[in-house]
Structures are given as structure tokens and as C-alpha cells.
XYZ file of C-alpha atoms in Angstrom:
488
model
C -86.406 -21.499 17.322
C -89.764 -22.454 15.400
C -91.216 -25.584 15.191
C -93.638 -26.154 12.252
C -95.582 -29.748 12.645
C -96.846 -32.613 10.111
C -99.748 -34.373 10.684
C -101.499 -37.120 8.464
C -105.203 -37.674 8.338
C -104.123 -41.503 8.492
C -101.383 -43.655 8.777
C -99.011 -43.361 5.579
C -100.575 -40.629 4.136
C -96.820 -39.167 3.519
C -96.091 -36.946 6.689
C -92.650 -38.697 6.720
C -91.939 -37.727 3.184
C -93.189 -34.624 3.341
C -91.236 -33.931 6.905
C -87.743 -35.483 5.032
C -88.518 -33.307 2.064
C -89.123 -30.033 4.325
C -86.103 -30.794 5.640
C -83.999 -30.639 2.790
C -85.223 -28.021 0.722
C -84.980 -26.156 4.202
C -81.049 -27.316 4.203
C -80.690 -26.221 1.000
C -81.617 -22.658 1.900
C -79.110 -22.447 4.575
C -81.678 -23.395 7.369
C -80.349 -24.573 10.605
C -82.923 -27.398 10.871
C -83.564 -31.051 12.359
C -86.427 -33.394 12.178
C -88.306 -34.414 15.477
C -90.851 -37.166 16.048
C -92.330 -37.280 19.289
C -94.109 -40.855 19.476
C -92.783 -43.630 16.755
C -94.170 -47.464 16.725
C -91.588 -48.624 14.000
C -89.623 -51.733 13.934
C -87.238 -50.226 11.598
C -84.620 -48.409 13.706
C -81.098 -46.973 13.027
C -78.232 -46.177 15.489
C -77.809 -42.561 16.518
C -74.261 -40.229 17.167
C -74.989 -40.426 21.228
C -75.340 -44.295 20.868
C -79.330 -44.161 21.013
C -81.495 -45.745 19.091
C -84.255 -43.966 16.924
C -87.062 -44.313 13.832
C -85.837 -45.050 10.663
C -87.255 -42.646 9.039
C -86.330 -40.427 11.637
C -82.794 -40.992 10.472
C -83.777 -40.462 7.018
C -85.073 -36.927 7.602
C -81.545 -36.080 9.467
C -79.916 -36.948 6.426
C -82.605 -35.199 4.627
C -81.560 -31.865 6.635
C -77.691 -32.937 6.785
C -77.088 -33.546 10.318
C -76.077 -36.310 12.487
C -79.379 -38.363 13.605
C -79.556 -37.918 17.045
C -81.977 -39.703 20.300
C -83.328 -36.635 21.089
C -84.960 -36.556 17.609
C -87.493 -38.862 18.145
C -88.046 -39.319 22.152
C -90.261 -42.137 22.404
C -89.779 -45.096 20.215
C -92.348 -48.093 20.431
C -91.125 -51.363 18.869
C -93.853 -53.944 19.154
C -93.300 -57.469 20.641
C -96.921 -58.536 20.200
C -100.374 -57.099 19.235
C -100.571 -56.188 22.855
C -96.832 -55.115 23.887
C -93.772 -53.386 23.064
C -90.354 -52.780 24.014
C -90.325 -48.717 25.201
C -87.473 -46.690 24.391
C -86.918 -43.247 25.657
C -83.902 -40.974 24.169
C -82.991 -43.605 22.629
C -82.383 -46.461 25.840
C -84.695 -48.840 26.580
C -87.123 -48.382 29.501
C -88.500 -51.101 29.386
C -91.242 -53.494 28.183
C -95.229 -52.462 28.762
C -98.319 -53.625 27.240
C -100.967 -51.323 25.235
C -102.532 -50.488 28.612
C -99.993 -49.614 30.987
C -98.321 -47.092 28.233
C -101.325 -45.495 27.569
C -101.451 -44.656 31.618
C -97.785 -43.423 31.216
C -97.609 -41.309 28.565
C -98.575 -38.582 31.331
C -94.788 -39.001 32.168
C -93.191 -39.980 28.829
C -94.416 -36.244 28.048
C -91.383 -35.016 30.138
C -89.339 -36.936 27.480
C -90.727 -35.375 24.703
C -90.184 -32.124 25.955
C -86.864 -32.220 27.236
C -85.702 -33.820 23.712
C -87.445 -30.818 21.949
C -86.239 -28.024 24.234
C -82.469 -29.749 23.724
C -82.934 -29.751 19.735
C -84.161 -26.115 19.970
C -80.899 -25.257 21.956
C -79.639 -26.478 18.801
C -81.296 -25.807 15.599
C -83.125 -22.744 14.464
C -86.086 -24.610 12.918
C -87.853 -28.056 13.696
C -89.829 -29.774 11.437
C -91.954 -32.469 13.622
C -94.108 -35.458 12.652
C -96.979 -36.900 13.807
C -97.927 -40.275 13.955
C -100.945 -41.776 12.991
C -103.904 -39.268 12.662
C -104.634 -36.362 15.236
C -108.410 -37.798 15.268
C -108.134 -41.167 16.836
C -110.417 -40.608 19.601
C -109.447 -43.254 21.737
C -105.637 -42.060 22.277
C -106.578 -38.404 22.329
C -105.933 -38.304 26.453
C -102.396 -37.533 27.531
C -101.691 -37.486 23.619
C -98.139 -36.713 22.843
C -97.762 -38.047 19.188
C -100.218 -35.195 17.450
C -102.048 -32.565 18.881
C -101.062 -33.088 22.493
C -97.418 -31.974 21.447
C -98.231 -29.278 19.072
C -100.552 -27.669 22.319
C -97.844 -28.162 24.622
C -95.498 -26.379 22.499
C -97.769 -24.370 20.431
C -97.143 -24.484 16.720
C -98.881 -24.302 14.273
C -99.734 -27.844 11.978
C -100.284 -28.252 8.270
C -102.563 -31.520 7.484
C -101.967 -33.906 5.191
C -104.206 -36.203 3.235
C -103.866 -39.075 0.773
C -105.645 -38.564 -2.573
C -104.076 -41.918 -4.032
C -106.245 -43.909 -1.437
C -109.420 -41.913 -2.886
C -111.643 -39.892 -0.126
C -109.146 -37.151 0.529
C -112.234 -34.122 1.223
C -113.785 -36.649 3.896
C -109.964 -37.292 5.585
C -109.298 -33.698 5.547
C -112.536 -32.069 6.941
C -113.705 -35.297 9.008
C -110.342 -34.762 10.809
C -110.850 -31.230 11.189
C -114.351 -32.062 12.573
C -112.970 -34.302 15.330
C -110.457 -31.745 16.787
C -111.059 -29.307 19.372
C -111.428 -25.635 18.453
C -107.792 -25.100 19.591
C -106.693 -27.504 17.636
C -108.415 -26.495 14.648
C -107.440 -22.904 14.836
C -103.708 -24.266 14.941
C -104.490 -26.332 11.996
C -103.148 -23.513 9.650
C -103.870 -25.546 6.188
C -103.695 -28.670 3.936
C -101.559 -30.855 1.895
C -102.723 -32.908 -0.829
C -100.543 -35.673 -1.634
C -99.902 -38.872 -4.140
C -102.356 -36.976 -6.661
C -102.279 -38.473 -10.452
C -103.748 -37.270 -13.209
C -104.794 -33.255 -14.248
C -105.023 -30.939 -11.482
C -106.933 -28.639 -13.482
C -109.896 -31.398 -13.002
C -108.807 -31.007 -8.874
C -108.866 -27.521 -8.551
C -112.893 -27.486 -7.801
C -112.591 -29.468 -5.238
C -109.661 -27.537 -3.549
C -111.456 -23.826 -3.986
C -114.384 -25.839 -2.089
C -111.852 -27.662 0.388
C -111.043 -23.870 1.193
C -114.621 -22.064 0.993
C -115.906 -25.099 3.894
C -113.049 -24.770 6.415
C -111.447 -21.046 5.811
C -107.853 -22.943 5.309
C -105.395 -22.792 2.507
C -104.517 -25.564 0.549
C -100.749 -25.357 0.566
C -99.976 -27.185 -2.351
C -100.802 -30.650 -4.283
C -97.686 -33.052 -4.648
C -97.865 -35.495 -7.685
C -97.729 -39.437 -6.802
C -93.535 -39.616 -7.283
C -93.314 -42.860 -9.600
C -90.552 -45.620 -8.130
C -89.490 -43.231 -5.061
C -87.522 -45.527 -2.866
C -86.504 -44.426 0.313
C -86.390 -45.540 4.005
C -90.301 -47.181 5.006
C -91.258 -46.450 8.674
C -92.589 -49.738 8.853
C -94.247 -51.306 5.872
C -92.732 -54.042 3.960
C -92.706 -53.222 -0.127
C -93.666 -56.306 -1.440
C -91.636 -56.668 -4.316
C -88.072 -55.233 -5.683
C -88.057 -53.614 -9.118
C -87.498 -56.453 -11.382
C -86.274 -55.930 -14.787
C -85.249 -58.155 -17.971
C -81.942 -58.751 -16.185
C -83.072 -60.177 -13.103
C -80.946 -63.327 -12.798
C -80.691 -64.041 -9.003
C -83.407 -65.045 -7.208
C -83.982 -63.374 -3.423
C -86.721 -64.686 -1.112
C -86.874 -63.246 2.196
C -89.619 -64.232 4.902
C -92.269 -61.535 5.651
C -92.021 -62.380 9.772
C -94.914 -60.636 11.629
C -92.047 -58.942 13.824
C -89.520 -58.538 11.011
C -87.339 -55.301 11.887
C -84.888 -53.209 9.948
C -86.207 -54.900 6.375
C -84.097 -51.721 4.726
C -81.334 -54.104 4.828
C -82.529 -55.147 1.686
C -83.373 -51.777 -0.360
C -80.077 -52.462 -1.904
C -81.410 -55.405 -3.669
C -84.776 -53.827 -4.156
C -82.763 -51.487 -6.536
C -80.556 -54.102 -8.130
C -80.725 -55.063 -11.643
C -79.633 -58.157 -11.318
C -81.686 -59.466 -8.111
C -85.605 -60.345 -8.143
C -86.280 -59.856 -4.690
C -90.056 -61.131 -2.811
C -91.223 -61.409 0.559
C -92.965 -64.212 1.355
C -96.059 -63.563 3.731
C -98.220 -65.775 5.446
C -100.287 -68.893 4.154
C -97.976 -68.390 1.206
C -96.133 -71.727 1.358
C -97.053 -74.956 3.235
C -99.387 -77.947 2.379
C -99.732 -78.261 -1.296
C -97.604 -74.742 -1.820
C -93.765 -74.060 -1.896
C -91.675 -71.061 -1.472
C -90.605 -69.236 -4.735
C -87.236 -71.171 -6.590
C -84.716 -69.107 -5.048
C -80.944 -68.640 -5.336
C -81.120 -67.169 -1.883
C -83.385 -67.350 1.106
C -82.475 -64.191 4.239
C -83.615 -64.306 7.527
C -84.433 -61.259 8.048
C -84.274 -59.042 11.891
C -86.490 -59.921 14.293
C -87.720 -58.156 17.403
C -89.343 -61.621 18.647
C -86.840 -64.247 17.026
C -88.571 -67.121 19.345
C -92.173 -66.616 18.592
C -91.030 -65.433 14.762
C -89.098 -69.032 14.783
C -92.247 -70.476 15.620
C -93.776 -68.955 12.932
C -91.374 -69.921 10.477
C -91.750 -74.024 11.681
C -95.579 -73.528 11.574
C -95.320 -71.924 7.809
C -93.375 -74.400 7.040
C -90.571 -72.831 6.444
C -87.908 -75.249 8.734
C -88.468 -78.261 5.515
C -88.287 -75.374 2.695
C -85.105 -73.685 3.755
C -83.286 -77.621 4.105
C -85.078 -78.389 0.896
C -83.588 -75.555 -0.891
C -80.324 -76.287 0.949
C -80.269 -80.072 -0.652
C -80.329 -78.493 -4.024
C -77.479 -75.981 -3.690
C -78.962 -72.708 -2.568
C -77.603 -70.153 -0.555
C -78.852 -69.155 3.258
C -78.470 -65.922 4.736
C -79.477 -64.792 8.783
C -79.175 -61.383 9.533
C -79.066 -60.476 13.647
C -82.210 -62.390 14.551
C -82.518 -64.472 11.462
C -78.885 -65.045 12.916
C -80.045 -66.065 16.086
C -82.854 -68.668 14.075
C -79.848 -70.397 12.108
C -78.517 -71.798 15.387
C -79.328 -74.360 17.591
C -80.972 -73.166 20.207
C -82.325 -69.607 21.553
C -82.705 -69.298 25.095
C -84.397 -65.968 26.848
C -84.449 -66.800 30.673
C -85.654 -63.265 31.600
C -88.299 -63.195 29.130
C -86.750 -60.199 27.641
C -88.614 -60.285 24.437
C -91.202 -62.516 25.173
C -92.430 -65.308 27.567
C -88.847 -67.093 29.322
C -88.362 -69.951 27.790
C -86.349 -71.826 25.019
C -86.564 -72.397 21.279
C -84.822 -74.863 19.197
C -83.282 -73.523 16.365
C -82.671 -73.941 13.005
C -79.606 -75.952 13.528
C -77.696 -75.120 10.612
C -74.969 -73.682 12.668
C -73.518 -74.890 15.878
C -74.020 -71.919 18.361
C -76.490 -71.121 20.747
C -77.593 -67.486 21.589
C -78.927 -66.384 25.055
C -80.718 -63.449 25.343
C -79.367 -61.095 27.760
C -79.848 -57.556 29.421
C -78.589 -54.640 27.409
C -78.707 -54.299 23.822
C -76.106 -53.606 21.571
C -76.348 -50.243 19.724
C -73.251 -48.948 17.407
C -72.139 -48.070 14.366
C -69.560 -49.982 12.942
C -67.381 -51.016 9.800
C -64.834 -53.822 8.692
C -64.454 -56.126 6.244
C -66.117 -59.333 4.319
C -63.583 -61.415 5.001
C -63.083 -63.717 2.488
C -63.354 -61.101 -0.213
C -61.037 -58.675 1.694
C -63.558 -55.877 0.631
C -64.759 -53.106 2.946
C -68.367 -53.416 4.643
C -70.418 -50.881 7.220
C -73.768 -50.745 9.109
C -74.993 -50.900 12.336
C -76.118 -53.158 14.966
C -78.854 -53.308 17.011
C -79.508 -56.770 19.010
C -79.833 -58.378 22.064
C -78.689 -61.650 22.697
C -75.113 -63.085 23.130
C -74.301 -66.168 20.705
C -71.706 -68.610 21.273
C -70.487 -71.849 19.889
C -67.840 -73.578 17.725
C -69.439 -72.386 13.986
C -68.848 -68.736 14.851
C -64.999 -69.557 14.587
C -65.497 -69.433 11.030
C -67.053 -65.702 11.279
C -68.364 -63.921 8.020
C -67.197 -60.645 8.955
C -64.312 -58.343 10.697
C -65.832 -55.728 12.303
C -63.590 -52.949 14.323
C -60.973 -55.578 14.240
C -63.372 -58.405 16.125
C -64.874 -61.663 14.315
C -68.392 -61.447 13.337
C -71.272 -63.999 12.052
C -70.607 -67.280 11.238
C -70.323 -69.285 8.001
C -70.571 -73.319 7.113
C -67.478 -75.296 5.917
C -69.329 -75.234 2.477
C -70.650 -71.605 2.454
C -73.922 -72.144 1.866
C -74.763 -71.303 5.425
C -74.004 -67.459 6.584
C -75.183 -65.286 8.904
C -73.878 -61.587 11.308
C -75.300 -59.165 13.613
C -74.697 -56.731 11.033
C -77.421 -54.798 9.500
C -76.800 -52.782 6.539
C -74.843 -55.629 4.627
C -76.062 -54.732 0.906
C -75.661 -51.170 1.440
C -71.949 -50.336 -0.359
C -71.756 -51.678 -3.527
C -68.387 -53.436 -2.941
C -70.029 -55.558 -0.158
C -73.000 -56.478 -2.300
C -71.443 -57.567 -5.535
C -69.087 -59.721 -3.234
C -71.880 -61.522 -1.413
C -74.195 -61.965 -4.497
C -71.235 -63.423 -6.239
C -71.222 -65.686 -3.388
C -74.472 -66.595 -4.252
C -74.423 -67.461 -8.288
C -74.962 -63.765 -9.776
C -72.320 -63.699 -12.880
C -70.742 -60.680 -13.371
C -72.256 -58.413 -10.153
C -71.043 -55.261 -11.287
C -74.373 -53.420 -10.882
C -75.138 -52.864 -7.373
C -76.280 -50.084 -6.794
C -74.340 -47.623 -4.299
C -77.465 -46.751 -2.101
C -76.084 -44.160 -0.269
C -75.880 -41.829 -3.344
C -79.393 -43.162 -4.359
C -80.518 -42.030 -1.011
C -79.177 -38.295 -1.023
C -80.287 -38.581 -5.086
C -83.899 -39.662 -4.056
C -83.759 -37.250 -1.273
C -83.133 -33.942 -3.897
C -85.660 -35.417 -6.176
C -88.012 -35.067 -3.349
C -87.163 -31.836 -2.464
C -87.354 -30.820 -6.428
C -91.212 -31.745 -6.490
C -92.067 -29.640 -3.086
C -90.044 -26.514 -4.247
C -92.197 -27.534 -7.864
C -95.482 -27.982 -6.251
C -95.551 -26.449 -2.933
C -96.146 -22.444 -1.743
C -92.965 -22.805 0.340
C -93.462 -18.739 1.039
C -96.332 -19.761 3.309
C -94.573 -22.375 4.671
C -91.804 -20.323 5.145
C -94.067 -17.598 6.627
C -95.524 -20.316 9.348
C -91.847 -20.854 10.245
C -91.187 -17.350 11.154
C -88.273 -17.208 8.045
């Protein structure tokens, strides 16, 4: 087994798309090979084959590599609860809940984690492609470091760095990183990426023969700034969908400052038909209302009380029954769920203080947050449609109450959601509800879109956006070398 690492010279500088695209020209060639991310903070998760719970993107570069996403593929998962806390997850179960302090004192033991999952994958694949997080030179987080160079020591393999060009400054983010590490690290540091570049690279080619004459290192290869690539964010929210001449129905979804899983709505990103926009905050209020709208979501939260606080103090309690009065649609999906209800209750204070919210009170239910989240994979059907719908879910919280005898869904043959007498109301547990086409058309219908025969199937997009990727490394990368660090 070989294990080749990714590292950025900031955050998004494209070590997950580089990792993903690794991974499937790698597949391509016949390689045995999974992704592996040590240390993730991502609120966008996805269910694994053991029943674990992983990155997103994660996920993405297992189907990247054509394998089953799996716990032991990213060890430690941090999903933040406030500026100060997160929920801890380790192989994919939840540990439990720490604040920025007490899991920078424990990463001396979540390193046992990390290597366990690794030494399991390598039992398993011949080659591991492995992602950093962050940058390797963040000083403060350098002790007991497991997400950068503390892993690639403890296993010792070599790195390749990566820098953004798009973001301007890329000479200072390469070498300034390579002046912070240790001489270790920089001897493992075997070269350099250039990524997001635009324009002639006959007019960057200077600047790499110098990149190379300062620190002795190759440049690997420069990949062009991919135009409209869409695939699986770690984290950040895309402000916008892709909104063409025949954009009819209007989508506006609530940028929550602990929104999770906001890939739900990728699908409509990619639609035709749909003009999609988050909504961030100071954006509506006094003087200022939300975007006319067909359809409001409520997206996932990983805080629904304090993210339902939010929402009243945005102002968004008198939009959404403002926009109800004059015939649009509502949507809650798992937390945004939880929000359409009367009341949420968390006694144990599992994701947040104890206490009690008031809800929305759109739907008559109550949810009560309780110990032991639910993690599967499942499909069903839209039940009024009859057609065929699958994702995932990933929630705490039990809901109960006479609305959800009018559930939205079937899922594995048990009632889902809930939806009001006049169906303007709607809401499941179910992430991934846009993602078949079938499923989409059906609930945009729902919704006023005439003729919804363009939804995109996003699966195929996903494995179509996932070759393209791998087209521009083969194109613009010296995969030999790579190859060569890999030991193939």
C-alpha cells in the first residue's frame, strides 16, 4: 500500500478536487484506490456502507474512485454547533460534543483513530490518496496535528502542495508555506500544484521555472479554472444556481449559519427551469423583503433551535406566512422539518443549551431531541405522485403529532414527513429529495413549474462532472511523477 497526500496552502484552494480527480483517473487505470481524510470540519455529511457517517466530499471522492464510501475514510469528522463547539464524530459515531479547547487537548488520542482507519483502508486498497484540511502552516494547530503534516509524519508519505492562483498570490502561498514547515516536512513536500489558473500559461511559465530554481521542487502541473464545475462543496454555500432564459420557478432557501447538507439542492442549482438563491443575513427585515418566490426550503440544520432563532430575528417567521397568504409553496427538510412544527424541545442539550423553542407552527407536531442519531440510506416513494424517491438521513430528534398522519413520503415501507390539508405546507427527514429526476419534476410540479420535464438526473451529472475532472488532470498534469511518488 502507498499513500500519496494533498495539502492546500489555504482553505479551498482545491485539495478536494484534486484528491476526487486523483482518484478517478487512478480508477480508470485499474488502481485499487480509496480516498482518506483524516480531520474534516464540514457540515455537509453523507451516510456510509457500515452505517457511519462521513465528509461529503469524502463521499464524493469514493465515487470518484468507484467504491462504497466508507467511516474509516475520513476518521474524525467535526460538525460545528457554534463558533466555539462541535459535535465529534469518530469512524463515523458520535463521541461526543467538545468545545475548540478541549479537542485541541484530545487530538493526542483521536490520533489512534486516524491510524487505525488508515491501517484498515490499507488492508484494503493498494493506493490512498489523502487530504488535508486547511493549510499545513497554521501555527497555532501545528501540536498533536493530525489533519496535515502530523499524519503524513506519522505515516510517512510524501505530499504534493497545492495553491490557488485564481485568488492571486499563489508564489507567496506556496513558498511562505514551505517556509513555515519543519525541515522534515519540507523534504516530504515532494512538489507543487497550481490550480484555478486563467489565461496563457506561456505568460506563467517564468514564474514556475523561478517557483522551482527558489525551493528545488517540481511544479507538477497547472490545472485551468474548470468553468461551471458543479460537484459536492465541503462546506461552502454557492450563492446562486445557474439561471438561464427559462428560469420560471422561483427557489429561495435560507443561508442558516449552521445550515448542513445544502447539496440537497444541487439538483435545482442545475435545473433549467428553477432560479435558485440563498438568502444570507441582513438580507431581509426592516424596510427589505425576501426575493418573490414560488418556493421557500428550510434547509438542514445542525442547531435547528438557535438557527430558528435566527430565522425569527431575520425576520423570516412574518416572510414565510406572508408568502404563505399569497399562495406559495413551503418546504422543511430534516431540521427545517423540525422548524415547521410547533415546538422543539432538547432536554439534554444535545445540540445546544437544554431548553425549548417554539416553532414555526405550520404543522401540528412537536420534535424532541433525543440520544442517538439516525444514519441510513434509504428509498421509497412520493406518495401522492406514486413515483420513486432515495437519499439518506441523518438527524436527531424524534417528531410526533397529528400533521405527520398526512406524511409526504414512504420510505422502506414506513410514513415519512408531513404535509398540510392544502399542500402548501411539506416537509421529511429525507435528504437528497431533488436528486432523481422523477422525484424532482413531481415536487416542482407541486409547486407551479409547467411542464417539469428538465430535471436534471444528478447522479449521471455527478459521474459526468467527475470524468471531466479527471480529463483536465490526465490533460494538464505529469501523472508519471505522480505515479512515480505512488510507487506504480
Amino acid at each position: 500500500m502507498t499513500t500519496l497526500m494533498i495539502q492546500g496552502t489555504t482553505s479551498d484552494a482545491g485539495k478536494s478536487t484534486v484528491v476526487a480527480g486523483l482518484c478517478r483517473v487512478l480508477a480508470r487505470r485499474g488502481v485499487s484506490v480509496a480516498p482518506f481524510k483524516p480531520q474534516n470540519m464540514a457540515l455537509n455529511s453523507a451516510v456510509t456502507v457500515d452505517g457511519g457517517e462521513i465528509g461529503r466530499s469524502t463521499a464524493l471522492q469514493a465515487l470518484a474512485a468507484g467504491v462504497e464510501p466508507h467511516s474509516d475514510m475520513n476518521p474524525v469528522l467535526l460538525k460545528p454547533e457554534s463558533d466555539r463547539g462541535a459535535q465529534v464524530i469518530l469512524r463515523g459515531r458520535v463521541h461526543g460534543h467538545m468545545d475548540a479547547l478541549d479537542y485541541h487537548a484530545y487530538k493526542r488520542t483521536a490520533r489512534e483513530s486516524v491510524l487505525a482507519a488508515w491501517q484498515a483502508l490499507s488492508a484494503r486498497f493498494d493506493v490512498i490518496v489523502a487530504e488535508g484540511a486547511g493549510s499545513p502552516a497554521e501555527i497555532n494547530l501545528r501540536t498533536n496535528d493530525i489533519a496535515n503534516m502530523g499524519f503524513a509524519e506519522m505515516v510517512d508519505c510524501p505530499v504534493v502542495l497545492v495553491g490557488d492562483i485564481d485568488r492571486g498570490g499563489v508564489f507567496a502561498q506556496l513558498v511562505g508555506t514551505l517556509e513555515l514547515l519543519s525541515e522534515s516536512e519540507r523534504s516530504r513536500t515532494r512538489g507543487f500544484i497550481v490550480n484555478r489558473f486563467r489565461g496563457d500559461i506561456s505568460l506563467l511559465e517564468p514564474g514556475l521555472d523561478w517557483l522551482t530554481e527558489r525551493t528545488g521542487k517540481p511544479v507538477f502541473g497547472t490545472l485551468p479554472y474548470l468553468q461551471g464545475l458543479l460537484l459536492d462543496a465541503e462546506d461552502s454555500i454557492g450563492r446562486s444556481g445557474r439561471v438561464g432564459p427559462g428560469a420560471t420557478l422561483k427557489v429561495v432557501v435560507p443561508a442558516l449559519p449552521r445550515i448542513s447538507n445544502h447539496n440537497d439542492f444541487d439538483p435545482l442549482r442545475l435545473h433549467p427551469q428553477v432560479d435558485l438563491s440563498f438568502v444570507g443575513p441582513n438580507q431581509i427585515g426592516p424596510g427589505r423583503e425576501i426575493p418573490p418566490a414560488d418556493l421557500i426550503v428550510l434547509p438542514g440544520s445542525k442547531s435547528t433551535r438557535s438557527d430558528l432563532e435566527w430565522l425569527r430575528a431575520q425576520g423570516w417567521e412574518e416572510a414565510i406566512q406572508r408568502h404563505l397568504r399569497y399562495g406559495g409553496r413551503v418546504l422543511g427538510i430534516c431540521g427545517g422539518l423540525q422548524m415547521l412544527g410547533r415546538a422543539v424541545h432538547d432536554p439534554e442539550g444535545l445540540e445546544g443549551p437544554a431548553g425549548s423553542t417554539p416553532g414555526l407552527g405550520l404543522l401540528e407536531f412537536e420534535t424532541r431531541m433525543v440520544a442517538g442519531k439516525q444514519l441510513r440510506n434509504v428509498s421509497g416513494r412520493l406518495l401522492r405522485e406514486g413515483v420513486p424517491i432515495a437519499g439518506y438521513e441523518i438527524h436527531n430528534g424524534v417528531s410526533k403529532g397529528p400533521a405527520l398522519a398526512r406524511p409526504l413520503l414512504e420510505l422502506q415501507g414506513r410514513p415519512d414527513g408531513a404535509e398540510s390539508a392544502d399542500g402548501q405546507v411539506m416537509g421529511t427527514y429525507l435528504h437528497g429529495l431533488f436528486d432523481r429526476p422523477e422525484a424532482c419534476a413531481a415536487l416542482l410540479a407541486r409547486c407551479g413549474l409547467e411542464a417539469p420535464g428538465s430535471a436534471v438526473d444528478y447522479q449521471a451529472h455527478r459521474q459526468q462532472e467527475l470524468d471531466r475532472l479527471a480529463d483536465c488532470l490526465e490533460a494538464n498534469l505529469d501523472m508519471a511523477a505522480i505515479e512515480r511518488l505512488l510507487g506504480l
